[in-house]
Coordinates of C-alpha atoms in Angstrom, one line a residue:
Chain T
M1 CA 0.0 0.0 0.0
T2 CA 1.4 3.4 -1.0
I3 CA 0.0 6.6 0.5
L4 CA -0.2 10.0 -1.2
L5 CA 0.2 12.9 1.2
L6 CA -0.8 16.4 -0.1
A7 CA 1.8 19.0 1.0
E8 CA 0.4 22.2 2.6
H9 CA 2.4 25.2 1.5
D10 CA 2.3 28.8 0.2
N11 CA 4.7 28.1 -2.7
Q12 CA 7.7 29.3 -0.6
S13 CA 7.6 27.2 2.5
L14 CA 6.3 23.9 3.7
K15 CA 3.8 24.2 6.5
P16 CA 4.6 22.3 9.7
D17 CA 1.1 20.6 9.6
T18 CA 2.4 18.6 6.6
G19 CA 4.9 16.9 8.9
K20 CA 2.1 16.1 11.4
A21 CA -0.1 14.7 8.7
L22 CA 2.9 12.6 7.6
S23 CA 3.0 11.0 11.1
A24 CA -0.7 10.0 10.6
A25 CA 0.1 8.7 7.1
L26 CA 3.0 6.6 8.4
A27 CA 0.6 5.0 10.9
M28 CA -1.4 3.8 7.9
G29 CA 1.5 2.4 5.9
S30 CA 5.3 2.7 5.5
N31 CA 5.4 3.9 1.9
V32 CA 4.5 7.6 1.7
D33 CA 4.8 9.9 -1.4
V34 CA 4.3 13.6 -1.0
L35 CA 2.6 15.7 -3.7
V36 CA 3.7 19.3 -3.9
A37 CA 1.4 21.2 -6.3
G38 CA 2.0 24.9 -6.8
A39 CA 3.8 27.5 -8.9
G40 CA 7.5 28.1 -8.2
C41 CA 7.4 25.6 -5.4
Q42 CA 10.7 23.9 -5.8
A43 CA 11.9 25.0 -2.3
V44 CA 8.8 23.4 -0.9
A45 CA 9.6 20.1 -2.7
A46 CA 13.1 20.2 -1.3
A47 CA 11.8 20.7 2.3
A48 CA 9.3 17.8 1.8
A49 CA 12.1 15.5 0.7
E50 CA 13.8 16.1 4.0
L51 CA 11.0 14.7 6.1
M52 CA 11.8 11.3 7.5
G53 CA 9.6 8.5 6.1
V54 CA 8.9 10.1 2.7
S55 CA 9.7 7.7 -0.2
K56 CA 9.5 10.3 -3.0
V57 CA 8.2 13.8 -3.7
L58 CA 6.1 14.5 -6.7
V59 CA 6.2 18.1 -7.9
A60 CA 3.5 19.6 -10.1
D61 CA 5.0 23.1 -10.7
D62 CA 2.7 25.2 -13.0
A63 CA 0.9 28.5 -12.8
T64 CA -2.4 26.5 -12.9
Y65 CA -1.7 25.2 -9.4
G66 CA -0.4 28.5 -8.0
H67 CA -3.3 29.2 -5.7
Q68 CA -4.2 25.5 -5.3
L69 CA -7.8 26.0 -6.5
P70 CA -9.8 22.8 -5.9
E71 CA -11.0 22.2 -9.5
N72 CA -7.5 21.9 -10.9
L73 CA -5.9 20.3 -7.9
S74 CA -8.5 17.6 -7.6
K75 CA -8.2 16.5 -11.2
L76 CA -4.4 16.4 -10.8
I77 CA -4.7 14.1 -7.8
V78 CA -7.4 11.9 -9.4
D79 CA -5.0 11.5 -12.4
I80 CA -2.4 9.8 -10.2
A81 CA -4.8 8.3 -7.6
A82 CA -4.7 4.7 -9.1
D83 CA -1.2 4.2 -7.7
Y84 CA -2.3 4.9 -4.1
S85 CA -4.4 3.2 -1.4
H86 CA -4.7 6.4 0.8
I87 CA -4.9 10.0 -0.1
V88 CA -4.1 12.1 3.0
A89 CA -3.7 15.8 3.9
S90 CA -3.8 18.0 7.0
A91 CA -7.2 19.6 7.4
S92 CA -6.2 23.0 6.1
S93 CA -8.5 25.3 4.1
V94 CA -6.9 24.0 0.9
A95 CA -7.4 20.3 1.7
K96 CA -10.9 20.8 3.1
D97 CA -11.8 22.5 -0.2
C98 CA -10.1 20.0 -2.5
L99 CA -10.1 16.5 -1.0
P100 CA -13.9 16.0 -0.9
R101 CA -13.8 16.8 -4.6
V102 CA -11.2 14.1 -5.1
A103 CA -13.3 11.6 -3.1
A104 CA -16.4 12.2 -5.1
L105 CA -14.5 11.9 -8.4
L106 CA -13.2 8.5 -7.2
D107 CA -16.7 7.6 -5.9
V108 CA -15.5 7.0 -2.4
A109 CA -16.4 8.5 1.0
Q110 CA -14.0 10.9 2.8
V111 CA -13.0 10.5 6.5
S112 CA -12.6 14.1 7.8
E113 CA -10.3 15.3 10.5
I114 CA -9.1 12.1 12.0
V115 CA -7.5 12.3 15.4
A116 CA -6.2 8.7 15.6
V117 CA -5.3 5.8 13.3
I118 CA -6.4 2.4 14.6
D119 CA -5.3 0.4 11.5
P120 CA -5.0 1.2 7.8
E121 CA -8.8 1.2 7.4
T122 CA -10.0 2.3 10.8
F123 CA -9.9 5.8 12.1
V124 CA -11.2 7.9 15.0
R125 CA -12.7 11.3 14.4
P126 CA -14.6 13.8 16.5
I127 CA -18.3 14.5 15.7
Y128 CA -20.9 16.9 17.3
A129 CA -18.3 19.6 17.9
G130 CA -16.0 17.2 19.7
N131 CA -18.7 16.0 22.1
A132 CA -18.4 12.4 20.7
L133 CA -15.6 10.3 19.0
A134 CA -16.7 8.1 16.2
T135 CA -14.5 5.1 15.1
V136 CA -15.2 4.4 11.5
K137 CA -13.9 1.7 9.2
S138 CA -13.5 2.6 5.5
L139 CA -14.8 0.1 3.0
D140 CA -13.6 1.9 0.0
D141 CA -10.6 0.9 -2.2
T142 CA -9.1 4.3 -2.0
R143 CA -9.3 6.1 1.4
V144 CA -9.4 9.8 1.3
I145 CA -8.6 11.3 4.6
T146 CA -8.0 14.7 6.2
V147 CA -6.0 14.8 9.4
R148 CA -6.4 17.1 12.4
A149 CA -2.8 18.1 12.7
S150 CA -2.9 19.0 16.4
A151 CA -3.6 15.4 17.2
F152 CA -0.3 14.1 15.7
E153 CA 3.4 14.7 16.4
Q154 CA 5.7 16.5 13.9
A155 CA 7.7 14.0 11.8
A156 CA 11.5 14.2 12.1
G157 CA 13.8 15.6 9.4
G158 CA 17.1 14.3 8.0
N159 CA 15.7 12.4 5.0
N160 CA 16.8 12.8 1.3
A161 CA 13.9 11.5 -0.8
D162 CA 13.9 11.7 -4.6
V163 CA 12.0 14.6 -6.2
V164 CA 10.1 13.7 -9.4
A165 CA 8.4 16.2 -11.7
L166 CA 4.8 15.7 -12.8
T167 CA 3.8 17.3 -16.2
Q168 CA 0.0 17.1 -16.4
V169 CA -1.7 20.5 -16.6
I170 CA -5.4 20.9 -16.1
A171 CA -7.5 23.6 -17.8
P172 CA -8.6 26.1 -15.1
M173 CA -12.3 26.4 -14.1
S174 CA -12.4 29.4 -11.9
E175 CA -10.3 32.5 -11.7
W176 CA -8.3 33.7 -8.7
V177 CA -8.7 37.4 -8.2
S178 CA -6.9 38.5 -5.1
Q179 CA -6.0 37.5 -1.6
A180 CA -5.8 39.5 1.6
L181 CA -3.8 37.8 4.2
T182 CA -3.6 39.0 7.8
E183 CA -0.1 40.2 8.5
S184 CA 1.4 38.8 11.7
S185 CA 4.8 38.5 13.2
R186 CA 3.5 36.1 15.9
P187 CA 3.6 32.3 15.5
E188 CA 0.9 30.7 13.5
L189 CA -2.2 30.0 15.5
A190 CA -2.7 26.3 14.6
S191 CA 0.9 25.3 15.4
A192 CA 1.8 27.6 18.3
G193 CA 3.0 26.2 21.6
I194 CA 1.2 28.9 23.6
V195 CA -2.1 30.6 22.6
V196 CA -3.6 33.7 24.2
S197 CA -7.2 34.1 23.3
G198 CA -9.7 36.9 24.0
G199 CA -13.5 36.9 23.9
R200 CA -16.3 39.4 24.2
G201 CA -15.2 40.3 27.7
V202 CA -12.1 42.1 26.2
G203 CA -14.6 44.8 25.2
S204 CA -12.9 46.5 22.2
R205 CA -10.4 46.3 19.5
E206 CA -8.1 48.7 21.5
N207 CA -8.3 46.5 24.5
F208 CA -7.0 43.6 22.5
A209 CA -3.6 45.4 22.5
L210 CA -3.3 44.2 26.1
L211 CA -3.6 40.6 25.0
E212 CA -1.1 41.2 22.2
Q213 CA 1.4 42.4 24.8
L214 CA 0.8 39.3 26.8
A215 CA 1.2 37.1 23.7
D216 CA 4.4 38.8 22.7
K217 CA 5.8 38.4 26.2
L218 CA 5.1 34.7 26.0
G219 CA 6.0 34.2 22.4
A220 CA 2.4 33.1 21.9
A221 CA -0.1 33.2 19.0
L222 CA -3.2 35.4 19.4
G223 CA -6.6 33.7 19.2
A224 CA -10.2 34.8 19.7
S225 CA -13.7 33.5 20.3
R226 CA -16.4 34.0 17.7
A227 CA -18.0 36.8 19.8
A228 CA -14.7 38.8 19.6
V229 CA -14.5 38.2 15.8
D230 CA -18.1 39.2 15.2
A231 CA -17.7 42.3 17.3
G232 CA -14.8 43.3 15.0
Y233 CA -12.1 43.2 17.6
V234 CA -9.9 40.9 15.5
P235 CA -9.9 39.4 12.0
N236 CA -11.8 36.2 11.6
D237 CA -8.8 33.9 10.8
L238 CA -7.9 34.2 14.5
Q239 CA -11.1 32.4 15.5
V240 CA -10.7 29.3 17.6
G241 CA -13.5 26.8 17.6
Q242 CA -15.7 24.4 15.7
T243 CA -15.9 26.7 12.7
G244 CA -12.5 28.3 13.1
K245 CA -9.1 26.8 13.9
I246 CA -8.6 23.7 16.1
V247 CA -5.6 24.2 18.3
A248 CA -3.9 22.0 20.9
P249 CA -1.0 24.1 22.4
S250 CA 0.8 23.2 25.6
L251 CA -0.7 26.3 27.2
Y252 CA -4.0 28.0 26.2
I253 CA -5.0 31.2 28.1
A254 CA -8.6 32.1 27.6
V255 CA -9.4 35.7 28.7
G256 CA -12.9 37.0 28.8
I257 CA -14.2 33.9 27.1
S258 CA -17.3 32.3 28.6
G259 CA -16.6 28.8 27.0
A260 CA -19.5 28.0 24.6
I261 CA -19.4 24.4 23.3
Q262 CA -18.5 25.7 19.8
H263 CA -15.4 27.4 21.3
L264 CA -14.4 24.5 23.5
A265 CA -14.4 22.2 20.3
G266 CA -11.4 24.2 19.1
M267 CA -9.2 24.2 22.2
K268 CA -10.2 21.5 24.7
D269 CA -7.3 19.3 23.8
S270 CA -4.8 21.9 24.9
K271 CA -2.4 20.5 27.5
V272 CA -2.9 23.2 30.1
I273 CA -5.9 25.6 30.0
V274 CA -5.9 28.8 32.0
A275 CA -9.1 30.8 32.3
I276 CA -9.3 34.4 33.4
N277 CA -12.9 35.6 33.7
K278 CA -14.8 37.8 36.1
D279 CA -17.9 35.6 36.0
A280 CA -17.2 32.7 38.5
D281 CA -20.0 30.7 36.8
A282 CA -18.5 30.8 33.3
P283 CA -18.5 27.3 31.7
I284 CA -14.8 27.8 30.7
F285 CA -13.8 27.2 34.4
Q286 CA -15.1 23.6 34.0
V287 CA -12.3 22.7 31.5
A288 CA -9.6 25.0 32.9
D289 CA -6.7 23.6 34.8
Y290 CA -6.1 26.9 36.5
G291 CA -9.0 29.4 36.9
L292 CA -8.7 33.0 38.1
T293 CA -11.9 35.0 38.8
A294 CA -10.7 38.6 38.2
D295 CA -11.2 41.7 36.1
L296 CA -8.9 41.1 33.1
F297 CA -7.9 44.8 33.0
E298 CA -6.2 44.3 36.4
A299 CA -5.1 40.7 36.0
I300 CA -3.4 40.9 32.5
P301 CA -1.1 43.9 33.2
E302 CA -0.1 42.2 36.5
L303 CA 0.5 38.9 34.6
I304 CA 2.7 40.7 32.0
N305 CA 4.8 42.1 34.8
L306 CA 5.2 38.8 36.6
I307 CA 6.4 36.7 33.7
Chain Z
M1 CA -32.5 32.4 -12.3
K2 CA -33.2 29.6 -9.9
I3 CA -31.2 28.9 -6.7
L4 CA -31.2 25.5 -5.1
V5 CA -30.4 25.3 -1.3
P6 CA -29.8 22.0 0.2
I7 CA -30.5 22.0 4.0
K8 CA -30.1 19.5 6.8
R9 CA -32.0 18.7 10.0
V10 CA -29.6 18.4 12.9
V11 CA -29.7 18.6 16.7
D12 CA -30.0 22.2 17.8
S13 CA -26.6 23.8 18.2
N14 CA -27.1 24.8 21.8
V15 CA -27.9 21.2 22.9
K16 CA -25.1 19.2 24.4
V17 CA -25.4 15.6 23.0
R18 CA -25.0 12.4 25.0
V19 CA -23.2 9.3 23.7
M20 CA -25.3 6.2 24.1
S21 CA -23.9 3.8 26.7
D22 CA -23.8 0.9 24.2
G23 CA -21.5 2.9 22.0
S24 CA -23.8 2.7 19.0
G25 CA -24.2 6.4 18.5
V26 CA -25.5 9.7 19.9
D27 CA -28.9 9.8 21.5
A28 CA -30.8 12.3 19.5
S29 CA -34.3 10.9 20.0
H30 CA -35.7 13.5 22.4
L31 CA -33.5 16.4 21.5
K32 CA -34.6 19.7 20.0
M33 CA -33.9 19.6 16.2
A34 CA -33.3 22.6 13.9
I35 CA -32.0 23.6 10.5
N36 CA -28.2 23.3 10.6
P37 CA -26.9 26.9 11.3
F38 CA -24.8 27.0 8.2
C39 CA -27.8 25.9 6.1
E40 CA -29.8 28.7 7.6
I41 CA -27.1 31.2 6.4
A42 CA -27.4 29.5 2.9
V43 CA -31.2 30.0 2.8
E44 CA -30.8 33.6 4.0
Q45 CA -28.3 34.3 1.2
A46 CA -30.6 32.8 -1.5
V47 CA -33.6 34.8 -0.2
R48 CA -31.5 38.0 -0.2
L49 CA -30.5 37.3 -3.8
K50 CA -34.2 36.9 -4.6
E51 CA -35.1 40.2 -2.8
A52 CA -32.3 41.9 -4.8
G53 CA -33.9 40.7 -8.1
V54 CA -31.0 38.5 -9.0
A55 CA -32.9 35.2 -8.4
T56 CA -36.5 34.4 -9.4
E57 CA -37.0 31.2 -7.4
V58 CA -35.5 29.6 -4.3
V59 CA -35.9 25.9 -3.9
V60 CA -34.9 24.1 -0.7
V61 CA -34.1 20.4 -0.7
T62 CA -33.3 18.0 2.0
V63 CA -32.2 14.3 2.0
G64 CA -33.6 12.6 5.0
G65 CA -36.6 11.1 6.9
K66 CA -40.1 12.5 7.0
P67 CA -39.5 14.7 10.1
S68 CA -37.0 16.8 8.1
Q69 CA -40.1 18.2 6.3
E70 CA -40.3 20.5 9.4
Q71 CA -37.0 22.1 8.4
I72 CA -38.2 22.5 4.8
R73 CA -41.3 24.3 6.2
S74 CA -39.0 26.5 8.3
A75 CA -36.9 27.4 5.3
M76 CA -40.0 28.2 3.3
A77 CA -41.1 30.5 6.2
L78 CA -37.8 32.3 5.8
G79 CA -38.6 33.0 2.1
A80 CA -37.9 29.9 0.0
D81 CA -40.6 29.3 -2.6
R82 CA -40.9 25.5 -2.6
G83 CA -39.4 22.4 -1.1
I84 CA -38.2 18.9 -2.0
Q85 CA -37.6 16.1 0.4
V86 CA -35.7 13.1 -0.9
E87 CA -36.9 10.3 1.4
A88 CA -33.8 8.6 2.8
D89 CA -32.2 7.3 5.9
D90 CA -30.9 10.1 8.2
S91 CA -27.5 8.4 8.5
L92 CA -26.4 8.9 4.9
L93 CA -22.8 9.9 4.3
P94 CA -22.0 13.2 2.5
I95 CA -21.1 11.2 -0.7
D96 CA -24.6 9.6 -0.7
I97 CA -26.2 13.0 0.0
A98 CA -24.2 14.6 -2.8
K99 CA -25.4 11.9 -5.2
C100 CA -29.0 12.5 -4.3
L101 CA -28.5 16.3 -4.6
A102 CA -26.8 15.9 -8.0
A103 CA -29.9 13.9 -9.2
V104 CA -32.2 16.7 -8.0
Q105 CA -30.1 19.3 -9.7
Q106 CA -30.4 17.3 -13.0
Q107 CA -34.1 17.9 -12.7
E108 CA -34.0 21.4 -11.4
Q109 CA -31.2 22.9 -13.5
A110 CA -30.5 25.7 -10.9
Q111 CA -27.9 28.3 -11.8
L112 CA -26.6 28.5 -8.3
I113 CA -26.5 26.0 -5.5
I114 CA -25.8 27.3 -2.0
L115 CA -25.0 25.0 0.9
G116 CA -23.8 25.4 4.4
K117 CA -20.1 24.7 4.8
Q118 CA -20.6 21.9 7.2
S119 CA -23.3 20.3 9.3
I120 CA -22.7 20.5 13.1
D121 CA -23.6 16.8 13.7
G122 CA -21.2 15.0 11.4
D123 CA -18.7 18.0 11.1
N124 CA -17.7 16.6 7.7
N125 CA -17.4 19.7 5.5
Q126 CA -17.7 17.6 2.3
T127 CA -21.2 17.7 0.7
G128 CA -20.8 21.0 -1.3
Q129 CA -17.4 20.0 -2.7
M130 CA -18.6 16.5 -3.6
L131 CA -21.7 17.9 -5.3
A132 CA -19.5 20.3 -7.3
A133 CA -17.3 17.4 -8.4
L134 CA -20.3 15.2 -9.4
L135 CA -21.8 18.0 -11.5
D136 CA -18.4 19.1 -12.8
L137 CA -19.1 22.7 -11.6
P138 CA -16.7 25.3 -10.1
Q139 CA -17.0 25.7 -6.3
A140 CA -16.5 28.6 -3.9
C141 CA -16.3 27.1 -0.4
F142 CA -16.4 29.0 3.0
A143 CA -17.9 32.1 1.4
S144 CA -18.1 35.3 3.4
D145 CA -19.3 37.5 0.6
V146 CA -21.2 36.7 -2.6
S147 CA -22.2 38.9 -5.6
I148 CA -23.5 38.1 -9.1
S149 CA -23.4 40.2 -12.2
D150 CA -23.5 39.2 -15.9
N151 CA -23.6 35.5 -15.2
Q152 CA -20.4 35.8 -13.2
L153 CA -20.2 34.9 -9.6
S154 CA -17.7 36.8 -7.4
V155 CA -17.0 35.3 -4.0
T156 CA -14.8 36.2 -1.0
R157 CA -13.7 33.1 0.8
E158 CA -12.3 32.6 4.3
I159 CA -9.0 30.7 4.1
D160 CA -6.3 30.0 6.6
G161 CA -4.5 33.3 7.1
G162 CA -7.0 35.6 5.6
L163 CA -9.4 36.1 2.7
Q164 CA -9.3 35.1 -0.9
S165 CA -11.4 36.5 -3.8
L166 CA -12.5 34.3 -6.8
T167 CA -14.7 34.8 -9.8
M168 CA -16.3 32.0 -11.8
A169 CA -19.0 31.4 -14.4
L170 CA -22.5 30.2 -13.4
P171 CA -23.7 27.6 -12.8
A172 CA -21.6 27.2 -9.7
I173 CA -21.6 26.0 -6.1
V174 CA -21.1 28.1 -3.0
T175 CA -20.8 26.9 0.6
A176 CA -21.7 29.5 3.3
D177 CA -19.4 30.4 6.1
L178 CA -20.6 31.9 9.4
R179 CA -19.9 35.5 8.4
L180 CA -21.8 35.5 5.1
N181 CA -24.9 37.0 6.7
E182 CA -27.1 37.2 9.7
P183 CA -30.2 34.9 9.1
R184 CA -33.6 36.4 9.8
Y185 CA -36.2 35.1 12.1
A186 CA -39.4 33.7 10.6
K187 CA -42.6 35.8 11.3
L188 CA -45.8 34.2 12.3
P189 CA -47.7 35.1 9.0
D190 CA -44.8 33.7 7.0
I191 CA -44.9 30.5 9.1
M192 CA -48.6 30.2 8.2
K193 CA -48.0 30.9 4.5
A194 CA -45.2 28.3 4.4
K195 CA -47.7 25.6 5.2
R196 CA -49.4 26.2 1.8
K197 CA -46.2 26.3 -0.3
P198 CA -45.5 23.2 -2.4
L199 CA -43.4 20.4 -1.0
D200 CA -42.5 17.4 -3.2
V201 CA -41.4 14.1 -1.8
L202 CA -39.1 12.0 -4.0
T203 CA -37.6 8.6 -3.4
L204 CA -34.2 7.3 -4.3
E205 CA -35.8 5.1 -6.9
S206 CA -37.7 8.0 -8.5
I207 CA -34.4 10.0 -8.9
G208 CA -32.5 6.9 -10.0
V209 CA -29.9 6.9 -7.2
T210 CA -28.5 3.6 -5.9
L211 CA -26.2 3.9 -2.9
K212 CA -23.3 1.7 -2.1
S213 CA -21.7 0.9 1.3
H214 CA -18.7 3.1 2.0
Q215 CA -18.2 3.1 5.7
H216 CA -18.9 1.1 8.8
L217 CA -19.5 2.9 12.1
V218 CA -17.6 0.8 14.6
S219 CA -18.5 2.7 17.7
V220 CA -19.1 6.1 19.2
S221 CA -17.6 7.0 22.5
A222 CA -17.5 10.0 24.8
P223 CA -14.3 12.0 24.7
A224 CA -11.9 11.8 27.7
V225 CA -13.0 14.1 30.6
R226 CA -10.5 16.6 31.7
Q227 CA -9.2 16.4 35.2
A228 CA -10.9 19.0 37.4
G229 CA -8.8 22.1 37.7
V230 CA -8.1 24.4 40.6
M231 CA -9.1 28.0 41.2
V232 CA -6.2 30.3 42.1
S233 CA -6.7 33.4 44.2
S234 CA -4.2 35.8 42.6
V235 CA -2.1 36.4 39.5
A236 CA 1.0 35.7 41.5
E237 CA -0.3 32.3 42.4
L238 CA -1.2 31.6 38.8
V239 CA 2.3 32.5 37.6
E240 CA 3.8 30.4 40.3
K241 CA 1.7 27.3 39.3
L242 CA 2.4 27.8 35.6
K243 CA 6.1 28.0 36.2
H244 CA 6.6 25.3 38.8
E245 CA 3.6 23.0 38.7
A246 CA 2.6 22.9 35.0
K247 CA 6.0 24.0 33.8
V248 CA 4.6 25.6 30.7
I249 CA 6.2 29.0 30.9

């Protein structure tokens, strides 16, 4: 059984989640090829070839794949799918967009956001916003799977796999117009070791500066609840939860967040959870390892001073 | 133009579900059910496009058991013109649902299909993409803004790290993200009117869909419960515990 792993990248660098999805793929079988599809993505292919456990790296380097639009990417993957028993990717926005399309073209079901591999056909995945874990056995010949990266360890480096170029080019179906990415010097939310998150209780966009100071002091990523995003305090790609990012850092600090089930779905697998809230009855305290009932405007500056 | 909006009946998003003790699934038998929140946003978007004069008809469709007709009625109370129920088991996988929807689209020939990005029960986030693949149509998933002019669809999508804008020719498929719009509440007169709107019931045989077995649900279990935490009385104590007890900073 050979496994195809779709690399997650921005044409310049390979995202760490690819290494975590690789660990999941290696639990399904020992033979893993990585597909790097993009434009001007040779550096990404070189980085993928260094990951321990990769047999070979396939590179589809063409303007058609530059923005990894699902119409083109799915046809490329289906073209080479016959060689593979599993098609795997970390559950990034690109993979969530593309892999179901691949599955439907192959007439198979997809298993989304697995958190454990039981055997090459059986996987565990959360359902109902993480309130239940389903163990499912795939009966399809080709298994299309997305991986919740936060549930797996990063694969080691030091490999030197072959890099092979693919030449198929697919006619585009939709047109990319523009992209507006949030600029940030902080670590990426999904892979950060520490996350500082703010909710409605923070009160305003200006007040979020206080959390940014704390995040910078800790070298942490900044996150937010849906309430904070909807109120316009922060951009929506910082949202942690069922509909936003799923994170599992070693330390998650929730400030002014009540702890609705949709938010907990995105962070309850964090190693240590700290909650700072002035409402002693907030549900967040039920999952927090350390809770502090306090006004955040007094507690956060003091916290910044003490660490 | 016609807009087709597939919707799903799910456990209300505010209800915390319980895993059945025999591990066979989640006990949803006595829980409050509702339209999946993302589907509600899809219905709202379709109705707004109709109000703006872009669309002429909004058709909602669901694949599921008879009780899901309630959710079709709710969608019609929000402004959809008619409904279709494809009579099927409630436990169908997204690939099966997508096949049923593709068959309905062959009959309806809608110019635009708007779905929710995921249902909050299965959390799969697959059906819209699969439907697009089966129909060989372009897709715009996780949409936070949609506009249509000259048979061209322009969509802003929520992606990791920010926003992306795409244009594509119709017919096309859009899946709605949370921030696409704020769904309206149904008014009592509209709820009464919705009872008289047409609702067709189709069967898998009548739309020519045969399903195959893709997955076996081995078991459903409750996630591990977190150890109870401690309340600290001061910031100093918190920092002390994080440094020396949890050793995370």
